CSV table of C-alpha atoms in Angstrom, one decimal:
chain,number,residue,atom,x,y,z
A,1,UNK,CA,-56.3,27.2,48.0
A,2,UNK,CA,-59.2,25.2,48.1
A,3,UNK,CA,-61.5,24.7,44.8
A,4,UNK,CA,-65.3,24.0,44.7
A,5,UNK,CA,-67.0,22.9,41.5
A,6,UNK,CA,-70.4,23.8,42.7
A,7,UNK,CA,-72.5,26.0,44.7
A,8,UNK,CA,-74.3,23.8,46.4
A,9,UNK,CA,-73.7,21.3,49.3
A,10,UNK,CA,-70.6,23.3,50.9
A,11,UNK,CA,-69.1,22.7,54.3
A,12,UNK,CA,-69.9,25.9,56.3
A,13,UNK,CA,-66.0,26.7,56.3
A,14,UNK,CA,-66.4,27.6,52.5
A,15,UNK,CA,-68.9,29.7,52.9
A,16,UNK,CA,-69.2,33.3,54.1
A,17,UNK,CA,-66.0,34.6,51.7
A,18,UNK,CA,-65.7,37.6,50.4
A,19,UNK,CA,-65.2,37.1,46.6
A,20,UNK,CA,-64.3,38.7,43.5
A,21,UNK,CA,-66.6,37.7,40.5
A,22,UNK,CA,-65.3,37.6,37.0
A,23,UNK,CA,-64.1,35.2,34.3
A,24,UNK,CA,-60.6,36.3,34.9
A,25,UNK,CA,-58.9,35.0,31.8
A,26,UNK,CA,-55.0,35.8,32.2
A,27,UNK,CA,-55.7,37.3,36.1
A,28,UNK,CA,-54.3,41.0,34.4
A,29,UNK,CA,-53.3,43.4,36.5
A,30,UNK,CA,-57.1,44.7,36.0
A,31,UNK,CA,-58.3,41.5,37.3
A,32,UNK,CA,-56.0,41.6,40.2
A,33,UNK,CA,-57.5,45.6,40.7
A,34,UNK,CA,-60.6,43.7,41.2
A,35,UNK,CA,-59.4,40.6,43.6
A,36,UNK,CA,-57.2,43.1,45.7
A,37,UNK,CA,-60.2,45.2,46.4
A,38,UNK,CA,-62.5,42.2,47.1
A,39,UNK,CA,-59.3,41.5,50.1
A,40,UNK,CA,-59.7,44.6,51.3
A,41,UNK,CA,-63.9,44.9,51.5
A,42,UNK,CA,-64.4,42.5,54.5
A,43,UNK,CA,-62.8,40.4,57.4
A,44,UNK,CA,-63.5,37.4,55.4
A,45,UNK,CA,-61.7,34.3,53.4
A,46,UNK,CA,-61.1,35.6,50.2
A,47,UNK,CA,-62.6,33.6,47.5
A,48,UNK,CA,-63.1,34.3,43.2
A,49,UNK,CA,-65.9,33.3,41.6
A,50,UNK,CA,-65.9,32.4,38.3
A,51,UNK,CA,-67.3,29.8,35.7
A,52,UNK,CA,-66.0,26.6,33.7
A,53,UNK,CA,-66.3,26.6,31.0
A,54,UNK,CA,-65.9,30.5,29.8
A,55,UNK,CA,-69.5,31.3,29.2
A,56,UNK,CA,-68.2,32.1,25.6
A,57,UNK,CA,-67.3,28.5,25.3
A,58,UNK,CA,-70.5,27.7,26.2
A,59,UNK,CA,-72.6,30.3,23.8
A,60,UNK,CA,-70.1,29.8,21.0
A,61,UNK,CA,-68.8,26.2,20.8
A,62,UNK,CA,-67.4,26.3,17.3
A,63,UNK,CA,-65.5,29.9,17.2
A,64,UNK,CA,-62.1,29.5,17.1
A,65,UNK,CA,-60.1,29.4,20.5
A,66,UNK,CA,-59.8,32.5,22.4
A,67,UNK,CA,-59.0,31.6,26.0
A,68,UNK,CA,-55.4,32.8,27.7
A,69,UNK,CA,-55.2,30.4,30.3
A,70,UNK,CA,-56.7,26.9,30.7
A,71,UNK,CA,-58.5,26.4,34.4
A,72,UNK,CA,-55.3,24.7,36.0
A,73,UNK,CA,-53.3,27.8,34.8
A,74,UNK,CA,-55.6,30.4,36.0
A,75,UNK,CA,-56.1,28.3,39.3
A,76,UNK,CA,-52.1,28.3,39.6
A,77,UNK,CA,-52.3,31.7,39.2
A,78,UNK,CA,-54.8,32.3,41.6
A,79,UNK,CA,-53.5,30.3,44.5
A,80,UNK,CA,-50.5,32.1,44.0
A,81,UNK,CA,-52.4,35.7,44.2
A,82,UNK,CA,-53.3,34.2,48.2
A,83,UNK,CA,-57.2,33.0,47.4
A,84,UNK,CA,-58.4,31.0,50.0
A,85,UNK,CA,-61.4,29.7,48.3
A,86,UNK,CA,-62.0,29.2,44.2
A,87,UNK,CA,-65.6,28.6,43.0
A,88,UNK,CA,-65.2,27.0,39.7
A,89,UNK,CA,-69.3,27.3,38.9
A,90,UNK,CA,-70.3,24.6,35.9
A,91,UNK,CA,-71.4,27.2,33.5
A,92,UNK,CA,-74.6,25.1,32.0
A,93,UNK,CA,-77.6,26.0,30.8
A,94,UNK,CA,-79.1,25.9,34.5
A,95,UNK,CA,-76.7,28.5,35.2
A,96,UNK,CA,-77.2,30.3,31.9
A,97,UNK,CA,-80.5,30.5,32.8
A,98,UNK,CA,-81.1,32.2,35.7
A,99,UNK,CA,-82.4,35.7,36.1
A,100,UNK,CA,-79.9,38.1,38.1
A,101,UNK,CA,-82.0,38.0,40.9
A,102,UNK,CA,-81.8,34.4,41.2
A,103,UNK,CA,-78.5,33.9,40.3
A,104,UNK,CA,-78.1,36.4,43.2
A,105,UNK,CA,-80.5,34.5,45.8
A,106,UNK,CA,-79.6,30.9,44.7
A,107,UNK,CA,-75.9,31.6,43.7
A,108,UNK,CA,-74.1,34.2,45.8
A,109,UNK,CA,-76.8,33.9,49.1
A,110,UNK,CA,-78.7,30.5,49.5
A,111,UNK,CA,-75.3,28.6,48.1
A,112,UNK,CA,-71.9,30.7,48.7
A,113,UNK,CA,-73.3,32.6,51.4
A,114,UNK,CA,-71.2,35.4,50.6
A,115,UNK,CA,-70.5,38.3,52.4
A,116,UNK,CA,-69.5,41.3,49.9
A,117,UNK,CA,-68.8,40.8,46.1
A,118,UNK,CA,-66.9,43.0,44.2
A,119,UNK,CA,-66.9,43.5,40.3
A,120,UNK,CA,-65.4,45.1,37.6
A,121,UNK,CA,-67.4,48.5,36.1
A,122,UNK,CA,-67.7,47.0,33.2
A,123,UNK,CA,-69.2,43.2,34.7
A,124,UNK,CA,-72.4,41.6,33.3
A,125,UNK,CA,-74.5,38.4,34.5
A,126,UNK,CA,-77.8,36.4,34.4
A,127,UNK,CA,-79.5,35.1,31.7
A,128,UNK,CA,-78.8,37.3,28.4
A,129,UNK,CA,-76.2,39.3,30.4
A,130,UNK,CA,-79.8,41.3,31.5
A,131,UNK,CA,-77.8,42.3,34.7
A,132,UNK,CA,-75.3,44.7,34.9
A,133,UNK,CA,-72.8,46.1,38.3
A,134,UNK,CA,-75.4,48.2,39.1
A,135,UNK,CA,-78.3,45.6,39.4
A,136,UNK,CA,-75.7,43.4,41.4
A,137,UNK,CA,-75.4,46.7,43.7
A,138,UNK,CA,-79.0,46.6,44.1
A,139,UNK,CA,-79.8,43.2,44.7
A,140,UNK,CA,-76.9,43.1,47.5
A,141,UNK,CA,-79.0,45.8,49.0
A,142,UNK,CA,-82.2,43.8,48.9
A,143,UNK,CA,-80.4,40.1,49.9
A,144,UNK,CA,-78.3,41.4,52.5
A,145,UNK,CA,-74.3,41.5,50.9
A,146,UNK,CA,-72.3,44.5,50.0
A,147,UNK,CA,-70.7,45.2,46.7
A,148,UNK,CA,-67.8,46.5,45.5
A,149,UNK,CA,-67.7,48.0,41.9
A,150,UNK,CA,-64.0,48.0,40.9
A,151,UNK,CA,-63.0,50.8,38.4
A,152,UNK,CA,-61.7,49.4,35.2
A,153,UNK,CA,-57.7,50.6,35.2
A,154,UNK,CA,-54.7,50.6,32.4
A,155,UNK,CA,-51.3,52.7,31.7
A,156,UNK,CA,-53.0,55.7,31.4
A,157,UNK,CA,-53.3,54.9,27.5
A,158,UNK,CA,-55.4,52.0,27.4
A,159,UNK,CA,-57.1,50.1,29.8
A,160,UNK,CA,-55.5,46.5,30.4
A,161,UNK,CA,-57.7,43.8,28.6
A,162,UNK,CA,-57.3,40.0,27.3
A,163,UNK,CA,-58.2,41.2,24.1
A,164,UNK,CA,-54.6,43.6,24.0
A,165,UNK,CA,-52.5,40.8,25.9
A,166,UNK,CA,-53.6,38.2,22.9
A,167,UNK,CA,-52.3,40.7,20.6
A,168,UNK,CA,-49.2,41.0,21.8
A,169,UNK,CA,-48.4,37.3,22.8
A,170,UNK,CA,-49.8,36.6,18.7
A,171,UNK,CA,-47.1,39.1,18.0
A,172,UNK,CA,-44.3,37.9,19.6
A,173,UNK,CA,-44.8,40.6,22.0
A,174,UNK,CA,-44.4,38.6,25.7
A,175,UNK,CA,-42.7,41.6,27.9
A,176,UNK,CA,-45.8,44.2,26.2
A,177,UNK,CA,-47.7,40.7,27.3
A,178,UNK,CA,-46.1,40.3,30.9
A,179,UNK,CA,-46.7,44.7,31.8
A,180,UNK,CA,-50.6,44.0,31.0
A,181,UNK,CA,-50.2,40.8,33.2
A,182,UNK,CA,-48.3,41.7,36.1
A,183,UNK,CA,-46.7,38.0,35.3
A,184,UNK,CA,-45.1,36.3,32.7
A,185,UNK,CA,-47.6,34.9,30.6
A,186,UNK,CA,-47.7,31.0,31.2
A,187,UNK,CA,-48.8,27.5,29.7
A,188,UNK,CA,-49.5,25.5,32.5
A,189,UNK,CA,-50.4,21.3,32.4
A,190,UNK,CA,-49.3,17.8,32.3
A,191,UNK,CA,-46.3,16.5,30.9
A,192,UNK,CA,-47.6,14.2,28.0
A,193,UNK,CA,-45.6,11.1,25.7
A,194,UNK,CA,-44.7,12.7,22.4
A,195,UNK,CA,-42.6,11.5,19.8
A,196,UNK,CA,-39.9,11.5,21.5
A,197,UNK,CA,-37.3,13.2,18.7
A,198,UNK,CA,-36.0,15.9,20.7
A,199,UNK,CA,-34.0,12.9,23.1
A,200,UNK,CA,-32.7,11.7,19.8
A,201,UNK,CA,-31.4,14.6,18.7
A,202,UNK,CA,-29.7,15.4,22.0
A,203,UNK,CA,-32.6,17.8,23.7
A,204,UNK,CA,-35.2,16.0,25.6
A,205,UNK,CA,-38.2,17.9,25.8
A,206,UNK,CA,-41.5,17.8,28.2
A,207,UNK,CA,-44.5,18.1,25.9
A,208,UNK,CA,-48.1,19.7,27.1
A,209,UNK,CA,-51.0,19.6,25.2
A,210,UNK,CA,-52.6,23.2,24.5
A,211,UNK,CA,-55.5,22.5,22.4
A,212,UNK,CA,-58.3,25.0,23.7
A,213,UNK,CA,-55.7,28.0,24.2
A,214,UNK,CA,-55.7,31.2,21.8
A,215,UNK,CA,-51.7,30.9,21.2
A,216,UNK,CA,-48.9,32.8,21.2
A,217,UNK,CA,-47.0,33.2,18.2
A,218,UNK,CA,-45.7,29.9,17.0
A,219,UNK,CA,-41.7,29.7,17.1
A,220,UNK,CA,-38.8,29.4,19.8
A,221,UNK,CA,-38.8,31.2,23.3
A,222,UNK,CA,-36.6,31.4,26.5
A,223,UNK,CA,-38.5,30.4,29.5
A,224,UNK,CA,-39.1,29.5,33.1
A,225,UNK,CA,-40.2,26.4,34.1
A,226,UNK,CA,-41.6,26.1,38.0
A,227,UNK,CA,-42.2,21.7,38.1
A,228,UNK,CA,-45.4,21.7,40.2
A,229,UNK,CA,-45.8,18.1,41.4
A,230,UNK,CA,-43.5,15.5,41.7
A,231,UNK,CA,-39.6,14.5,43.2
A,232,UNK,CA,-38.4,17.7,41.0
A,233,UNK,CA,-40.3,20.1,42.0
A,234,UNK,CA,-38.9,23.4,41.9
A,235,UNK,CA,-37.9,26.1,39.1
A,236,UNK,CA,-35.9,25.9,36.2
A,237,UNK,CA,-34.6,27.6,32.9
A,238,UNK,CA,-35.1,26.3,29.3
A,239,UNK,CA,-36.3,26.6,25.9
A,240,UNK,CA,-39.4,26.1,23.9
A,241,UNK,CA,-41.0,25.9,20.9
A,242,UNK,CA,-44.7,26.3,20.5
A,243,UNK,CA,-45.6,25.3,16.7
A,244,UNK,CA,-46.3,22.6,14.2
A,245,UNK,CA,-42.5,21.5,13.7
A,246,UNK,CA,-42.6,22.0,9.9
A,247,UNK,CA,-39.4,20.1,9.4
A,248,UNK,CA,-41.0,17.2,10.3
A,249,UNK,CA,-44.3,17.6,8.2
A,250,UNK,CA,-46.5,18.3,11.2
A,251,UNK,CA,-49.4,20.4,11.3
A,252,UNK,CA,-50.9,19.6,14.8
A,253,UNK,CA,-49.7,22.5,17.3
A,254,UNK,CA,-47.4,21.4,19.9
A,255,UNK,CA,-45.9,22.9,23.1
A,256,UNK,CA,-42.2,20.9,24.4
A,257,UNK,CA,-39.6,22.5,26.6
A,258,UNK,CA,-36.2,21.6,27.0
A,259,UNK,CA,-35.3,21.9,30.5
A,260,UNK,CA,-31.2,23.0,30.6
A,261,UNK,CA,-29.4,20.7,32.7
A,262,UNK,CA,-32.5,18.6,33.6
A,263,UNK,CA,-31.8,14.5,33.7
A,264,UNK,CA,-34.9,13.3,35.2
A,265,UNK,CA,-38.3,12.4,34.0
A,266,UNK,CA,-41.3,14.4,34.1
A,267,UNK,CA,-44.1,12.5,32.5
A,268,UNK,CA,-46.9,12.9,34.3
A,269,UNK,CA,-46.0,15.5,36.4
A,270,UNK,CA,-47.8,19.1,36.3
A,271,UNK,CA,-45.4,21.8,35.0
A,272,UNK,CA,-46.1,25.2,34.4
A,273,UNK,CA,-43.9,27.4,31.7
A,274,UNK,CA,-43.1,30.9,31.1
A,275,UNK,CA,-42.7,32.7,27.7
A,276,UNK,CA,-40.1,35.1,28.6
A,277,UNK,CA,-38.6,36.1,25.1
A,278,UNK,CA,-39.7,35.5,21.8
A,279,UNK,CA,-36.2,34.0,19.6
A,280,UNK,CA,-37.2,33.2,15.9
A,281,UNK,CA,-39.9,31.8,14.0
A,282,UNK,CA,-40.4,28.4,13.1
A,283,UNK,CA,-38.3,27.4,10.3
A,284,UNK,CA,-37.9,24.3,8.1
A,285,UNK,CA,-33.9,23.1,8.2
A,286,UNK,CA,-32.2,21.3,4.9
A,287,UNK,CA,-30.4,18.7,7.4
A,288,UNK,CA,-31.0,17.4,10.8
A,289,UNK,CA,-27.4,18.6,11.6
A,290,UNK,CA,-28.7,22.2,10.8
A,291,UNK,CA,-31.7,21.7,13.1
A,292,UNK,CA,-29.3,20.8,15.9
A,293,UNK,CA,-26.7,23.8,15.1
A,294,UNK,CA,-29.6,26.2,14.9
A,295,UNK,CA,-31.4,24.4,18.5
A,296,UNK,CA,-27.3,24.8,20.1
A,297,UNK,CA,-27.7,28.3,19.0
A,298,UNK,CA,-31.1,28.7,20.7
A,299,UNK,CA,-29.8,27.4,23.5
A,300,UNK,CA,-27.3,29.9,24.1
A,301,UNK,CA,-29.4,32.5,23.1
A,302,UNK,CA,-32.2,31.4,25.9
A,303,UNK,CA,-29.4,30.9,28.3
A,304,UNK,CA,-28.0,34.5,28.1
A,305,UNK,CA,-31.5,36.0,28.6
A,306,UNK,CA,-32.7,34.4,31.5
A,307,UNK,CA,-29.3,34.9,33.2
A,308,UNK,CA,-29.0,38.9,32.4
A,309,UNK,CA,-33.2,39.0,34.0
């Protein structure tokens, strides 16, 4: 998959795609309703558009984190979904700007040169979201694309939404978390120095920043761990914990797996992790040599789950 920070200047092979439009946060199984049916609409490279950073990043700076996936996570996910072509558009004010109609003429026609677009029903764009699926339909008329307006879909209770998948990962709730997905949820980045107290007390951890994320509920889980770049790439099975480590007086949230049976080093390297099972909370331990019994414990638990998957 090939990713484009900008509309403008592109080589002529990445343009003429057809593209699903959206901001995609946590590709859901509605999201991929919408990317499947953009696939299907033309004889074209399939590309997604969407926008960096979240346009609600952008309106709202200062309200607290909200976002499932970071742009390498969604981009993993996307690449692995078959796009050809990912437009990461710099959502700015110029963007913010623009009317629909010249977000569709400058944007989608004079820059992507798209073929068809399709959208979710429920899809808004241009300046003061004043456009709707309906104008998009219109104005693909008038410019000379089709559109696709993809119904929004669920279990036949709810319809699948990022706002119900963050409830259930604050819960504890991944496998509620993975049906809305389609996928394990994941925290994807780069493997990052930490403290290095996990190798002293006989688990060796890779550590990933996840400042920016709206997370999951802080305590141990059993995951998957695919390495993405470097001598070890491949999967693997551990255990996490996502939290503040409160036995060692820590209030800055942290993310560090322990890969089992895993020798080599992975700083630097881009790793991406699945929460497969909640455990236990965080808890604060009267002794080291508690904290190791409970982590052995952990262990075995984590170990049990992922074999019995």
């Amino acid at each position: 998959m090939r990713i484009h920070h900008d509309w403008k200047g592109l080589s002529p092979e990445a343009r003429g795609a057809t593209v699903a439009m959206g901001n995609f946060d946590g590709v859901h199984l509605g999201h991929r309703s919408v990317i499947d049916a953009a696939r299907a609409a033309a004889d074209a490279p399939l590309g997604v558009i969407t926008f960096e950073p979240h346009p609600r990043e952008f309106f709202q700076p200062d309200a607290p984190a909200f976002r499932l996936m970071n742009a390498e996570s969604r981009a993993n996910r996307l690449g692995r979904l078959g796009v050809d072509h990912l437009y990461e558009l710099p959502f700015d004010a110029v963007l913010a700007g623009l009317a629909p109609e010249d977000f569709a003429r400058e944007v989608l026609v004079d820059g992507l040169g798209i073929r068809h677009v399709t959208v979710g029903a429920d899809f808004c764009f241009g300046r003061k979201r004043s456009g709707n699926a309906q104008t998009l339909t219109q104005l693909g008329r008038e410019l000379g694309f089709g559109v696709t307006v993809a119904p929004l879909i669920g279990d036949g209770r709810n319809e699948y939404s990022s706002t119900a998948i963050r409830e259930a990962l604050a819960d504890g709730r991944t496998r509620d978390a993975e049906r809305m997905l389609g996928h394990w949820h994941r925290l994807d980045g780069e493997v990052v120095h930490g403290d290095k107290r996990g190798r002293d007390l006989g688990y060796p951890t890779a550590n990933m920043a996840v400042g920016g994320l709206h997370l999951p509920r802080f305590g141990i889980y059993a995951v998957l761990i695919d390495v993405l770049t470097g001598p070890e790439r491949g999967g693997y099975t551990g255990v996490a914990n996502l939290g503040v480590r409160p036995m060692f007086g820590e209030n800055r949230p942290n993310f560090e797996t322990h890969v089992f049976d895993f020798k080599a080093d992975l700083y630097g390297e881009h790793v991406s992790v699945a929460l497969v099972e909640f455990l236990r909370p965080e808890m604060k331990f009267d002794s080291i040599d508690a904290l190791i019994a409970q982590m052995d414990q952990d262990s075995a638990k984590a170990r049990a789950i992922l074999e019995a998957r």
